[in-house]
Short mmCIF file of C-alpha atoms and ligand atoms in Angstrom, two decimals:
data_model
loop_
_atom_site.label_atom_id
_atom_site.label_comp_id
_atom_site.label_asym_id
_atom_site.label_seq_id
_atom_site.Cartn_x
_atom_site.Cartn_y
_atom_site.Cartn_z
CA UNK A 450 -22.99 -11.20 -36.87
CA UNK A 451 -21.08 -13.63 -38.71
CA UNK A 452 -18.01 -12.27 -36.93
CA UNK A 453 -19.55 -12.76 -33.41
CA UNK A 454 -20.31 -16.33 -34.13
CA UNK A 455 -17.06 -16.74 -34.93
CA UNK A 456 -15.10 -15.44 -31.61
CA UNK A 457 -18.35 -17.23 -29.41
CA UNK A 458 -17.33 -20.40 -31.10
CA UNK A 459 -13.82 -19.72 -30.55
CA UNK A 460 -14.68 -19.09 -26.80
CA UNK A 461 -16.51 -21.93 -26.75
CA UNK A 462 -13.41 -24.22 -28.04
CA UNK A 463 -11.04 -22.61 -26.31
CA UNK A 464 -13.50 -23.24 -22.82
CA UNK A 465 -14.14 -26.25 -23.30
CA UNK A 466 -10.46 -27.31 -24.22
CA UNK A 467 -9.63 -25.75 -20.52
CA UNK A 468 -12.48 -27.40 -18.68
CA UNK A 469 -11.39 -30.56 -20.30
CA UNK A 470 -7.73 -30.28 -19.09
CA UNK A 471 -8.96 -30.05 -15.62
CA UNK A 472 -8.96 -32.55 -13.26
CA UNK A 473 -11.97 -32.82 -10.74
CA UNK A 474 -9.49 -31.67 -8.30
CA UNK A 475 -8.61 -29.09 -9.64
CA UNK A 476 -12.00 -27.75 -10.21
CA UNK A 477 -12.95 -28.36 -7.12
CA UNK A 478 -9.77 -26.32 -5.65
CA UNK A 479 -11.34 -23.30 -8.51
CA UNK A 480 -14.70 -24.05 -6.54
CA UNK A 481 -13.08 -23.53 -3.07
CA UNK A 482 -11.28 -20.42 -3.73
CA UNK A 483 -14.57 -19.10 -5.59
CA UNK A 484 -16.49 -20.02 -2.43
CA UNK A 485 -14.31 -18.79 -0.49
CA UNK A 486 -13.61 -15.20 -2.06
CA UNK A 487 -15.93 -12.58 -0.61
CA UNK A 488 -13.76 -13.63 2.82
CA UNK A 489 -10.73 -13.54 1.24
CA UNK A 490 -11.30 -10.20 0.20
CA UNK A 491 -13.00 -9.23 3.10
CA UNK A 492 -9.69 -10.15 5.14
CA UNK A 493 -7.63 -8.66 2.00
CA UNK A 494 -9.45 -5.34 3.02
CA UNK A 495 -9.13 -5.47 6.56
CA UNK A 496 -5.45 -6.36 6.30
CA UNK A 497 -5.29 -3.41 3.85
CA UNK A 498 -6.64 -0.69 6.06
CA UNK A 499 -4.62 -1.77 9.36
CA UNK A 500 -1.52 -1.33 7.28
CA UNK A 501 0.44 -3.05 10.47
CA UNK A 502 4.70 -2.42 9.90
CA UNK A 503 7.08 -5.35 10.45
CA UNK A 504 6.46 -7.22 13.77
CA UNK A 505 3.75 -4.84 14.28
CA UNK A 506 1.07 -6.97 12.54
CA UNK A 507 -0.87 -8.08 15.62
CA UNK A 508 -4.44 -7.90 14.29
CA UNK A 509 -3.37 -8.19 10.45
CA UNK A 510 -1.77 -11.82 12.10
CA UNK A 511 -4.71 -12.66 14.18
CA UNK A 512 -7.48 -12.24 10.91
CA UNK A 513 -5.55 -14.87 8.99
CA UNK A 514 -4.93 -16.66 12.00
CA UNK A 515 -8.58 -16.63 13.07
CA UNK A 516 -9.68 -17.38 9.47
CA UNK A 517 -7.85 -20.65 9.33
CA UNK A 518 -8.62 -21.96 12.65
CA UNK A 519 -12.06 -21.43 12.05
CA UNK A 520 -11.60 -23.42 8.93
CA UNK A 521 -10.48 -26.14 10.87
CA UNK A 522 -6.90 -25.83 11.22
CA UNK A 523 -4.90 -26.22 14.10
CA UNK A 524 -3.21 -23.12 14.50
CA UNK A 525 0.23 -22.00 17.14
CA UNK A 526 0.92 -18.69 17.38
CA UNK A 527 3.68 -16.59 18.68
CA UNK A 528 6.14 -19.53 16.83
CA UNK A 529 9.82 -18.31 16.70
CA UNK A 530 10.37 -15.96 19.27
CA UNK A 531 7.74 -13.35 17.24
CA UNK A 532 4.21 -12.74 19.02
CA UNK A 533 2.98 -12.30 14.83
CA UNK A 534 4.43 -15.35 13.30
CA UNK A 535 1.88 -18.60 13.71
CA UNK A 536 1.82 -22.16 11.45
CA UNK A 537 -2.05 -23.46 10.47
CA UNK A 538 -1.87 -27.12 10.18
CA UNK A 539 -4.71 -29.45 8.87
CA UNK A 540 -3.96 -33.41 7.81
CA UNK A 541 -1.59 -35.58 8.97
CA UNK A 542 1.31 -37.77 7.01
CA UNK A 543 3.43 -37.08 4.06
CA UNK A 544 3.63 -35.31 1.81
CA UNK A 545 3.87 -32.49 3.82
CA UNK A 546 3.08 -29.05 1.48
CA UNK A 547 3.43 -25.52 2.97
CA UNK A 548 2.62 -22.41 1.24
CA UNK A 549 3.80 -18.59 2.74
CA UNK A 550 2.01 -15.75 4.09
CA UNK A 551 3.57 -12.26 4.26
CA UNK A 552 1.22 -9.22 5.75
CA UNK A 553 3.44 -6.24 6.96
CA UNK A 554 2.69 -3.32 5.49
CA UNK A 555 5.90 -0.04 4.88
CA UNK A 556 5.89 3.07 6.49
CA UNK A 557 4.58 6.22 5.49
CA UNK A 558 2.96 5.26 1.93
CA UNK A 559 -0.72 5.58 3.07
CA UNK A 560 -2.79 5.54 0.34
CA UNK A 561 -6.62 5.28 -0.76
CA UNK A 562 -7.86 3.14 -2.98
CA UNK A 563 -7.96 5.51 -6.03
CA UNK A 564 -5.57 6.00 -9.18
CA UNK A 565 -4.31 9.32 -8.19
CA UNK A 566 -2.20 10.07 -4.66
CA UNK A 567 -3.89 10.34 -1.88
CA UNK A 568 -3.01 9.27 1.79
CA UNK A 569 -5.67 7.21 3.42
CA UNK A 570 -4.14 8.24 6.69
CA UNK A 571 -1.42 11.14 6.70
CA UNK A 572 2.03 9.81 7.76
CA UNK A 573 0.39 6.11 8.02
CA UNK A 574 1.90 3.05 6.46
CA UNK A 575 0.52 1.07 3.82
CA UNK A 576 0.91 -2.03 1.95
CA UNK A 577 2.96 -0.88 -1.07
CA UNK A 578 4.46 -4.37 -1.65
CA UNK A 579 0.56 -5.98 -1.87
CA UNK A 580 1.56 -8.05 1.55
CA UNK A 581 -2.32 -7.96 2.04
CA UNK A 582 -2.70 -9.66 -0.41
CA UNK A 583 -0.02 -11.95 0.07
CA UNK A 584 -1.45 -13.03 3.14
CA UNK A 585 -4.84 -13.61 2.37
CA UNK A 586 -3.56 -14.90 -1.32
CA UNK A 587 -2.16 -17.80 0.59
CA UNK A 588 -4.41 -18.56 2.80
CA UNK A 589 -7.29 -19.48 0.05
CA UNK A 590 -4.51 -21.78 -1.63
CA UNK A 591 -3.95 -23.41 2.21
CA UNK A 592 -8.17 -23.84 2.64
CA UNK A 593 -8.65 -25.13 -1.06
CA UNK A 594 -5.96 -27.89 0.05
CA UNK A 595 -7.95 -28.90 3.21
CA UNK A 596 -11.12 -29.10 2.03
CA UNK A 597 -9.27 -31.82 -0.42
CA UNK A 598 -8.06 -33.74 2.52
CA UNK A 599 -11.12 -33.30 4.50
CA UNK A 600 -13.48 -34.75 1.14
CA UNK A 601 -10.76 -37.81 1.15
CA UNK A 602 -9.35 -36.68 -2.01
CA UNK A 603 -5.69 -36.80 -0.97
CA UNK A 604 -3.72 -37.74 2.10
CA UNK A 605 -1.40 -35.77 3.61
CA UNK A 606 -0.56 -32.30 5.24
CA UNK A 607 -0.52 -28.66 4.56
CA UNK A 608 0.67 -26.06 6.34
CA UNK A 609 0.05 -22.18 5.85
CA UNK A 610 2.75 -20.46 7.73
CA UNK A 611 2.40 -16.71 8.68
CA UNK A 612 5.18 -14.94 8.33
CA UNK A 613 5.62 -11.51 9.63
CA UNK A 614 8.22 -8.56 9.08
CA UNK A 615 8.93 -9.35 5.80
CA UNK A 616 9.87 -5.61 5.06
CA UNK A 617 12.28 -5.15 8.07
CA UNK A 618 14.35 -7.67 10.07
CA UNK A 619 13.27 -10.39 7.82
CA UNK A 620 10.71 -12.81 10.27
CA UNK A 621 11.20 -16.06 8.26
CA UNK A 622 15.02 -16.19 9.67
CA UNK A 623 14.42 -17.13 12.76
CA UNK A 624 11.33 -19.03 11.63
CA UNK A 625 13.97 -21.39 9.92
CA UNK A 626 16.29 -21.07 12.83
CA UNK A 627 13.62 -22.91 15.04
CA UNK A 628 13.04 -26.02 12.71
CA UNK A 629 9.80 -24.40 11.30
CA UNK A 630 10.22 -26.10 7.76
CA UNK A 631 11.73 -29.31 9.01
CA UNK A 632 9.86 -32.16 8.06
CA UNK A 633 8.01 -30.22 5.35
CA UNK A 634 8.38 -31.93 1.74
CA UNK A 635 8.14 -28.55 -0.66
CA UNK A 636 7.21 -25.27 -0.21
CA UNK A 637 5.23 -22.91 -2.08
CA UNK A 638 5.12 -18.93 -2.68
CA UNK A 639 3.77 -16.23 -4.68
CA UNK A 640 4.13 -12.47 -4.59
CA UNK A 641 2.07 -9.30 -6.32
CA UNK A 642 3.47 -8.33 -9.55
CA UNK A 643 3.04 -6.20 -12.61
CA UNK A 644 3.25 -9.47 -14.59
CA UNK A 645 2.25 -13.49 -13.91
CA UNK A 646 4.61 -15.72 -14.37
CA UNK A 647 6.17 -18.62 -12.80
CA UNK A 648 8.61 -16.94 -10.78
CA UNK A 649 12.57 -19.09 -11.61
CA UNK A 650 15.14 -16.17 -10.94
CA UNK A 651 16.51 -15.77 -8.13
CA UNK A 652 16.72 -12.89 -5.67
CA UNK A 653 19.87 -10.63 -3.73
CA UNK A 654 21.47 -11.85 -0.78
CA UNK A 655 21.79 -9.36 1.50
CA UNK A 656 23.16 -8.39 5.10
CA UNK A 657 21.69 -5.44 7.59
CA UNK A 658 24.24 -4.49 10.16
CA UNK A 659 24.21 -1.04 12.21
CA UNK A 660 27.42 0.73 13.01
CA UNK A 661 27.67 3.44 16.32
CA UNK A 662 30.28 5.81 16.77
CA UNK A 663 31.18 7.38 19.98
CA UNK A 664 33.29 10.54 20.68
CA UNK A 665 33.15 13.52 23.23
CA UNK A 666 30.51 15.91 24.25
CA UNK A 667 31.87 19.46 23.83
CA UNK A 668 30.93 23.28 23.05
CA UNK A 669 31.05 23.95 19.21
CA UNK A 670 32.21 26.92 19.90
CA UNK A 671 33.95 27.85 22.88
CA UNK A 672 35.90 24.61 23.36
CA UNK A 673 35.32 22.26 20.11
CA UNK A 674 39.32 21.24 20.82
CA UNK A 675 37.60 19.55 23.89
CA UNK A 676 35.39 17.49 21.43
CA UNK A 677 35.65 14.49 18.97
CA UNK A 678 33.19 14.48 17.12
CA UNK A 679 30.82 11.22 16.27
CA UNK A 680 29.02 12.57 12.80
CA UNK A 681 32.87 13.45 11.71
CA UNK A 682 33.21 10.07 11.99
CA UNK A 683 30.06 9.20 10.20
CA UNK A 684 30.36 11.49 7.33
CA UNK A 685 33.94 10.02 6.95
CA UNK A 686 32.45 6.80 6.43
CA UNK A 687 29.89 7.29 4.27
CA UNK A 688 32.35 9.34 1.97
CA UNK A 689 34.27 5.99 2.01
CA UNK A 690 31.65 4.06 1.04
CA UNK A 691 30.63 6.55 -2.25
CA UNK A 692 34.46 6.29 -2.99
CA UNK A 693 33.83 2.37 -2.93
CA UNK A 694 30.99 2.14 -4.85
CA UNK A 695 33.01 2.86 -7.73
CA UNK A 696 35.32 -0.85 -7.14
CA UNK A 697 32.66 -3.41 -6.28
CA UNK A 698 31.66 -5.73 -9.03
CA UNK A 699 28.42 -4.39 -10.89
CA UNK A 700 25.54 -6.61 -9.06
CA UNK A 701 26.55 -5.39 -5.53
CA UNK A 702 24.53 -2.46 -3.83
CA UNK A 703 25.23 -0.48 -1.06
CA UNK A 704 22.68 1.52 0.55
CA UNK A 705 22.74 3.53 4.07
CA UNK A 706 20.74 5.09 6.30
CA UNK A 707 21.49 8.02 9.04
CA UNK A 708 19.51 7.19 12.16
CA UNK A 709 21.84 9.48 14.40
CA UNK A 710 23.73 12.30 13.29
CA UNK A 711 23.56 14.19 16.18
CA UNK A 712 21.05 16.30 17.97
CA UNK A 713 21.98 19.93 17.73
CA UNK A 714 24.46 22.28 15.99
CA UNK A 715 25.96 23.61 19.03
CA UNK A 716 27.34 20.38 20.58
CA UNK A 717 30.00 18.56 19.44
CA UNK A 718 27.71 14.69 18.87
CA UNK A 719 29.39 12.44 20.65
CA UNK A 720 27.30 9.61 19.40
CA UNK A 721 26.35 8.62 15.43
CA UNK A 722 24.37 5.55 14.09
CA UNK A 723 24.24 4.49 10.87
CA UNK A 724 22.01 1.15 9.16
CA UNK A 725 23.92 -0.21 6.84
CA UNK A 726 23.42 -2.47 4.04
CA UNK A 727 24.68 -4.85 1.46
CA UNK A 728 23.90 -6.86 -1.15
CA UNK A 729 24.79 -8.97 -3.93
CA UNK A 730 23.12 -11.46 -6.32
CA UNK A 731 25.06 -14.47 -4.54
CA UNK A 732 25.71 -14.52 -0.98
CA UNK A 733 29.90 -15.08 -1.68
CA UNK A 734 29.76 -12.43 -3.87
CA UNK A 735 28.33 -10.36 -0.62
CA UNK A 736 30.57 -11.23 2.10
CA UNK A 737 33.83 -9.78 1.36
CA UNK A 738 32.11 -7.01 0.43
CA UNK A 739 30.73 -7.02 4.24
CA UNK A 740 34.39 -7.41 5.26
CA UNK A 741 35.82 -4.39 3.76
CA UNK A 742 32.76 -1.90 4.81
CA UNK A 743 32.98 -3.04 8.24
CA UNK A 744 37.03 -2.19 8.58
CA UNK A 745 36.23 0.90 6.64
CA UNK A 746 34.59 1.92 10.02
CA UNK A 747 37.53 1.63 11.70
CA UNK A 748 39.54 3.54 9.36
CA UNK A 749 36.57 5.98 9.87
CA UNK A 750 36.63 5.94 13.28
CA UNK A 751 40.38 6.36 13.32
CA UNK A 752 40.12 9.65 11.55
CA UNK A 753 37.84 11.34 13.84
CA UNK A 754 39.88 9.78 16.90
CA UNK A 755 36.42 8.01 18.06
CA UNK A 756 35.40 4.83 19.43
CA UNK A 757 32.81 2.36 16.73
CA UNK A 758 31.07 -0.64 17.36
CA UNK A 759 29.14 -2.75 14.11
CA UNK A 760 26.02 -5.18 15.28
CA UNK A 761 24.91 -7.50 12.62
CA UNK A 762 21.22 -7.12 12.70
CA UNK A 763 20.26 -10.00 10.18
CA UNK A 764 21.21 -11.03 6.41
CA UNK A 765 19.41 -13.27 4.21
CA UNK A 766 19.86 -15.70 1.03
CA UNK A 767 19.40 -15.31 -2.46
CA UNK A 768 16.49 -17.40 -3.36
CA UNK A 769 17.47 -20.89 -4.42
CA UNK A 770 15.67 -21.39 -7.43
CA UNK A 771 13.15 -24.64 -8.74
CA UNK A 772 13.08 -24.99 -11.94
CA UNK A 773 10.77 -28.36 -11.97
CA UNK A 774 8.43 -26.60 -9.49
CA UNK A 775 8.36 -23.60 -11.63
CA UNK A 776 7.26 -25.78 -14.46
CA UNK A 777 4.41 -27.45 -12.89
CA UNK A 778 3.76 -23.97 -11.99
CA UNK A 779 3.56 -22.68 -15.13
CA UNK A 780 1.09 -25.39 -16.74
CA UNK A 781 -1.44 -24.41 -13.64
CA UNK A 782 -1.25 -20.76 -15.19
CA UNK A 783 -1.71 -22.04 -18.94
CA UNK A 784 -4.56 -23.65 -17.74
CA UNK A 785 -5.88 -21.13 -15.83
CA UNK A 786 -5.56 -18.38 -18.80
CA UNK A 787 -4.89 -14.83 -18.11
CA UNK A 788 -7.02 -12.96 -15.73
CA UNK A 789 -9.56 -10.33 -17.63
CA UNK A 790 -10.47 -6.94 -16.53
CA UNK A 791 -13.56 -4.70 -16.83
CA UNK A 792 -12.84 -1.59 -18.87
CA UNK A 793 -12.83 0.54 -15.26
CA UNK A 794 -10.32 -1.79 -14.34
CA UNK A 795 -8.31 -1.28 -17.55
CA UNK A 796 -9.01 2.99 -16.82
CA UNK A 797 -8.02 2.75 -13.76
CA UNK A 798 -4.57 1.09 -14.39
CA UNK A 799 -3.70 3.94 -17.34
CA UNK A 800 -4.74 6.57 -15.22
CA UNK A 801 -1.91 5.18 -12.40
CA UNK A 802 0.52 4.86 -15.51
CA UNK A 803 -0.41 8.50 -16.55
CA UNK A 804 0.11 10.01 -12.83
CA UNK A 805 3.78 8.43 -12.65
CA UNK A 806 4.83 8.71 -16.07
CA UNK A 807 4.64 5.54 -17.92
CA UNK A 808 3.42 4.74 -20.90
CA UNK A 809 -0.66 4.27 -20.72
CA UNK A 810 -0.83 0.64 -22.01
CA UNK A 811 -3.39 -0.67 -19.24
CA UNK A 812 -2.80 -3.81 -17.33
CA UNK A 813 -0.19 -6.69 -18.55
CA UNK A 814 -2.11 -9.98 -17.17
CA UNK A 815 -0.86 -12.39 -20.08
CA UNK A 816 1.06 -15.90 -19.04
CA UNK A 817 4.56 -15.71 -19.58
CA UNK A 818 6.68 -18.19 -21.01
CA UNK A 819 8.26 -19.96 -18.61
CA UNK A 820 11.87 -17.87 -18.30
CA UNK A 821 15.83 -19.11 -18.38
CA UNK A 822 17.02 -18.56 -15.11
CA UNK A 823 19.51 -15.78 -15.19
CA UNK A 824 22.88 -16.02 -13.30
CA UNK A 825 22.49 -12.15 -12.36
CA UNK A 826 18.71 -11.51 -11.64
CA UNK A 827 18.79 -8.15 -10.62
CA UNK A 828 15.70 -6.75 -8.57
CA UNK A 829 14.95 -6.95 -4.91
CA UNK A 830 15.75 -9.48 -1.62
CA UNK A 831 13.28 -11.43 0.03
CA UNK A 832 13.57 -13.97 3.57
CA UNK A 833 11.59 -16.52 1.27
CA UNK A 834 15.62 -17.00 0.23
CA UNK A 835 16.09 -18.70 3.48
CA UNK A 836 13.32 -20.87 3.40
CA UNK A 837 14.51 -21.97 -0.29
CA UNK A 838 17.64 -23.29 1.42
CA UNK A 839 15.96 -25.31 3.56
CA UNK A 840 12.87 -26.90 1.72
CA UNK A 841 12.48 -26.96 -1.57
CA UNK A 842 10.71 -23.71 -2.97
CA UNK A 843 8.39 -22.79 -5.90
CA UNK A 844 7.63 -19.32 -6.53
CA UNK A 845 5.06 -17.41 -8.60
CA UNK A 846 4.54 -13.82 -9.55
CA UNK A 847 0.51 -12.79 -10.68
CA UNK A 848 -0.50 -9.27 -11.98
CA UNK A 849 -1.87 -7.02 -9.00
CA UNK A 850 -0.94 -3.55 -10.60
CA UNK A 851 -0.89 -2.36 -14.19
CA UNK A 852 2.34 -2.81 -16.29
CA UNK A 853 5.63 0.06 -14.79
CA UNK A 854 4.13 0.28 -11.58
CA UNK A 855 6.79 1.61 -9.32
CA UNK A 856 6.75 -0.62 -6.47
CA UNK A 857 7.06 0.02 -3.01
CA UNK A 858 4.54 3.00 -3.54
CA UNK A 859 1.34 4.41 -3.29
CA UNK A 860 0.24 3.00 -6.78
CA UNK A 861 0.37 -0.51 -5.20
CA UNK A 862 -1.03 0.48 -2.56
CA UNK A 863 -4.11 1.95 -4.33
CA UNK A 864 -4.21 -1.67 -6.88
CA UNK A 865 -4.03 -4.03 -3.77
CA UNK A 866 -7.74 -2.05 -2.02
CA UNK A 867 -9.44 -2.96 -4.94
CA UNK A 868 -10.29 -5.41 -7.29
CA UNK A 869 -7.30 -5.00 -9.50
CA UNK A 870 -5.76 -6.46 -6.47
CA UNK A 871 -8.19 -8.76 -5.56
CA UNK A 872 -8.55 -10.54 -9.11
CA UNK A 873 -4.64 -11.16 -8.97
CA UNK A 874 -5.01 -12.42 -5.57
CA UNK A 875 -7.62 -15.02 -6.22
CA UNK A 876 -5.78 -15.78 -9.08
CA UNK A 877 -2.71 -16.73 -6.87
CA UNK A 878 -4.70 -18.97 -4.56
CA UNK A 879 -5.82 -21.34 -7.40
CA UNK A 880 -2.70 -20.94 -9.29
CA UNK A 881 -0.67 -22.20 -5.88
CA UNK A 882 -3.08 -24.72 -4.61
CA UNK A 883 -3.44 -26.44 -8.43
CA UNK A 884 0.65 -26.46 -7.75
CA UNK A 885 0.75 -27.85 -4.32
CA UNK A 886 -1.89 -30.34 -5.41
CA UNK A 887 0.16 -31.73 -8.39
CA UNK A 888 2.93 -32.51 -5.16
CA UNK A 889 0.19 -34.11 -3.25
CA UNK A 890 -0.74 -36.26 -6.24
CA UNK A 891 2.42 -37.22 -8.15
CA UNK A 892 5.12 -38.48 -6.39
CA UNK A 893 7.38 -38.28 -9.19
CA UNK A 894 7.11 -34.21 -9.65
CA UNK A 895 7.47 -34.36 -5.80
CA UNK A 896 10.61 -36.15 -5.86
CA UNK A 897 12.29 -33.87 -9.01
CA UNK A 898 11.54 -30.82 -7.13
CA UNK A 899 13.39 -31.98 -4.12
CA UNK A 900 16.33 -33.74 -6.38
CA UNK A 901 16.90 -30.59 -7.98
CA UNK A 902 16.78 -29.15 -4.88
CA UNK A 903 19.73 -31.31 -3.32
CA UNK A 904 21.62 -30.86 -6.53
CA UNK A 905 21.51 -26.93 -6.11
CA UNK A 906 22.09 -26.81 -2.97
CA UNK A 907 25.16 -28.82 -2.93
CA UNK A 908 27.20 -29.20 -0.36
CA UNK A 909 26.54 -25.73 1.22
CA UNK A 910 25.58 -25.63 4.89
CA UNK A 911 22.94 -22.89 5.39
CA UNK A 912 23.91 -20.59 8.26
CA UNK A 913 21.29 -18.13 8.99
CA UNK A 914 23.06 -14.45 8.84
CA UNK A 915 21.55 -13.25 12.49
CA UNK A 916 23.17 -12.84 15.56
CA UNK A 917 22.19 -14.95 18.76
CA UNK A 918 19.58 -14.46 20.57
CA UNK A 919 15.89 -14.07 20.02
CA UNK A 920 15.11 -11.78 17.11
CA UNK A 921 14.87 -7.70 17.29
CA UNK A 922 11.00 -7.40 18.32
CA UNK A 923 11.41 -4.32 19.13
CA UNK A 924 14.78 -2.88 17.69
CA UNK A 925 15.26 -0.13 15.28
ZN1 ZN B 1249 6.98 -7.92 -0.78
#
C-alpha cells in the first residue's frame, strides 16, 4: 500500500511537472490531435487497406486531400506534373511552416493486421514503410496548426504538402523542381520507427538510372553465329559491377535489378534492361561512382559486340541535417514523455520479434537523447533530402513497431493496422505541431534553424538529379 502511494505520488509530480511545462498552446495542439484522432485513424486505416504503390495513390491522395479541405484548407491537386501530389494551405503571411505527407505503399508485402505472416491480399502491396501513417501522421500536426490560426493564437501559414511515390521515382523531386517550397520559412518531417527520437543524421544520396542493351535476334541453335546476344551483354556487366564492389569506398552501395533478360531460351535476346542504382552517404562521394558504372556499360557492351543506351531516371540528396530544429524537437518529446502500451500491445510486439528472430524485449518507446550527427549515417535514402536543400528541414523518428523490426516488411505492415501504429502516429502529430508551433512563436529559433541552414548548405547550388521533362507517371 505504502508502495502504491509512493509511485501515485510520483505520477502525480511527475504530471503535474509536464502539465506545468506546457503552454496553453500547446495543450490546445494535444487537444486538437486528441479530437481529432478517431479520423486520423479512420483515414490511417483506409490508407492502410488501399495499399496504393508509388504514383498510384489516387484514393490514398484524395482521403487526405478531402480531410483537409474539409477542415478548411485550400487545397490544389495534381501540383508538379503528378495527378497524386496536392499542397493544403490555411493562413496567410509569414512565417510560412510546412510539414510532409508520404502515403505509397511497396509491392507485394500484403499483410493483415496480426503478429504472425499473413497476406491481407495475395500478391498485393502494403505499407511496409508505415507511409499510412505518415500521411495521416502529418496531417493531424497540419489541422492542430490551423485551428491555432483560426482561434487567433498565431499569425501566419501552414502548409501540409502531399507527397506521393516516395518508394519509387521519388515525387518530392519534381515537387521542388516546380518552386513547391519557395517562399516556405522551415519545414517539418517525421517517419515510423522502431525508436523516437529527434531524427539529426543524415540519409544516402542516391541515383536510379536504367541501362538497355541491344543485339541481334537469332536461332540458339541452328545459327547463334547470326546472333549477338543482349543478356551476354548484361551478365557481363553485372559481373563488372560484383568485381567493383570490392574498390569503392565502404559507404557506397550498389544494387541492380534485371527487368529484361530475355524472353526465351531458344532465341538469341536481342534486347536486356537493367535498373541500376547507386548510392553513397554524400552526393560527391556518389557521382564518380555513377561515372565509372555507366562506362562499364560500354566496356560491357563492347564485349558482346552490342549496342547500350543509360537513361537517368532520377537521384536524390542526402538529407541536410538541422541540428537547432532537432533540438526544439527533442524538448517537444521530453515533454511529451514516452508513449505507453497495454500489455496486448507489449504481446503483440514480442510475438513479431519471436516470428523473425529477435530478441523478445517488447516495444522500445523511450526518448532518446538527442544524438551527434554522424559524418557516415548509414541506413536508407529518402526525397525529403531534396526538400532539406531547399528549406530548412527538421526531422523526427516515433516508435510504430517493436524494437529489430525488419523494415520494409510484413511486420510493419501488421504494427501500422493497429494501434501500435496508431499510438506512434498520434504521437508524431503533437510531437511535429508542438515543433512547428515553437517556429510560429519564436522568431529567434526560426531564424537559427534557417542560419544553420545557410551555413550547411554553403555555397552548393542544388541541382535536382532528374532528367527533363515531366516526371515518369507511368514508367517502370
Ligand atoms: Zn518510408
Amino acid at each position: 500500500m505504502k508502495h502504491f502511494y509512493l509511485i501515485a505520488c510520483a505520477l502525480l509530480i511527475t504530471f503535474g511537472a509536464t502539465a506545468q511545462k506546457l503552454s496553453k498552446n500547446k495543450k490546445a495542439i494535444i487537444a486538437s490531435v486528441e479530437k481529432h484522432e478517431q479520423a486520423l485513424i479512420e483515414i490511417s486505416n483506409n490508407i492502410w487497406a488501399l495499399a496504393e504503390t508509388a504514383f498510384e495513390e489516387t484514393q490514398s491522395s484524395k482521403i487526405l486531400a478531402d480531410y483537409a479541405e474539409k477542415q478548411g484548407f485550400t487545397v490544389e491537386r495534381g501540383v508538379a506534373g503528378m495527378p497524386t501530389a496536392f499542397v493544403a494551405t490555411y493562413g496567410s503571411g509569414s512565417p510560412v511552416i510546412s510539414v510532409l505527407g508520404e502515403f505509397d505503399a511497396l509491392p507485394g508485402i500484403s499483410q493483415k493486421a496480426q503478429p504472425t505472416k499473413e497476406a491481407l491480399n495475395e500478391g498485393a502491396a502494403g505499407h511496409g514503410c508505415g507511409h499510412n501513417l505518415f500521411g495521416a501522421g502529418s496531417l493531424g500536426a497540419a489541422i492542430a496548426i490551423k485551428e491555432l490560426i483560426e482561434a487567433g493564437k498565431i499569425k501566419g501559414t501552414v502548409k501540409f504538402m502531399g507527397t506521393p511515390s516516395e518508394e519509387k521515382f521519388f515525387g518530392k523531386i519534381w515537387m521542388v523542381r516546380e518552386g513547391i517550397w519557395d517562399g516556405v520559412d522551415a519545414n517539418v518531417s517525421w517517419h515510423p520507427s522502431a525508436a523516437t527520437k529527434a531524427d539529426v543524421q543524415s540519409s544516402l544520396a542516391l541515383v536510379d538510372f536504367k541501362i538497355e542493351f541491344y543485339g541481334q535476334a537469332a536461332h540458339a541453335s541452328a545459327d547463334p553465329w547470326n546472333g549477338r546476344s543482349a543478356s551476354d551483354a548484361l551478365e557481363l556487366y553485372t559481373t563488372g559491377i560484383n568485381y567493383y564492389r570490392e574498390h569503392v569506398k565502404p559507404t557506397v552501395r550498389m544494387h541492380y535489378h534485371i527487368q529484361d533478360g530475355g524472353q526465351v531460351v531458344n532465341v538469341v535476346p536481342d534486347y536486356a534492361r537493367l535498373w541500376m542504382r547507386v548510392r553513397d552517404t554524400k552526393r560527391e562521394g556518389m557521382m564518380p561512382v555513377y561515372e565509372r558504372v555507366q562506362k562499364m556499360a560500354e566496356g560491357a557492351a563492347i564485349m558482346a559486340n552490342v549496342d547500350y543506351k543509360v537513361s537517368l531516371i532520377s537521384g536524390i540528396y542526402e538529407v541536410l541535417v538541422n541540428r537547432a530544429g532537432g533540438e526544439a524537437m527533442q524538448k517537444n518529446l521530453e515533454l511529451l514523455g514516452p508513449i505507453t502500451y497495454t500489455p496486448e500491445e507489449e504481446a503483440f510486439g514480442k510475438k513479431i520479434q519471436e516470428v523473425t528472430g529477435k530478441p523478445q524485449v517488447g516495444m522500445d518507446s523511450k526518448i532518446n537523447p538527442l544524438e551527434e550527427t554522424r559524418e557516415h549515417p548509414g541506413g536508407g535514402s529518402t526525397d525529403v533530402g531534396d526538400v532539406s536543400w531547399n528549406v530548412p528541414n527538421i526531422n523526427l523518428g516515433v516508435t510504430t513497431a517493436p524494437k529489430d523490426t525488419p523494415w520494409h516488411s510484413w511486420a510493419v505492415v501488421a504494427c501500422g493496422g493497429m494501434s501500435i501504429g496508431h499510438k506512434g502516429m498520434t504521437y508524431a502529430s503533437k510531437a511535429m505541431a508542438m515543433t512547428m508551433l515553437d517556429l510560429f512563436e519564436d522568431p529567434t529559433l526560426l531564424q537559427n534553424v534557417k542560419d544553420e541552414y545557410k551555413e550547411r548548405k554553403g555555397d552548393t547550388v542544388y541541382e535536382a538529379i532528374v532528367p527533363d521533362g515531366p516526371p515518369p507517371i507511368s514508367g517502370n
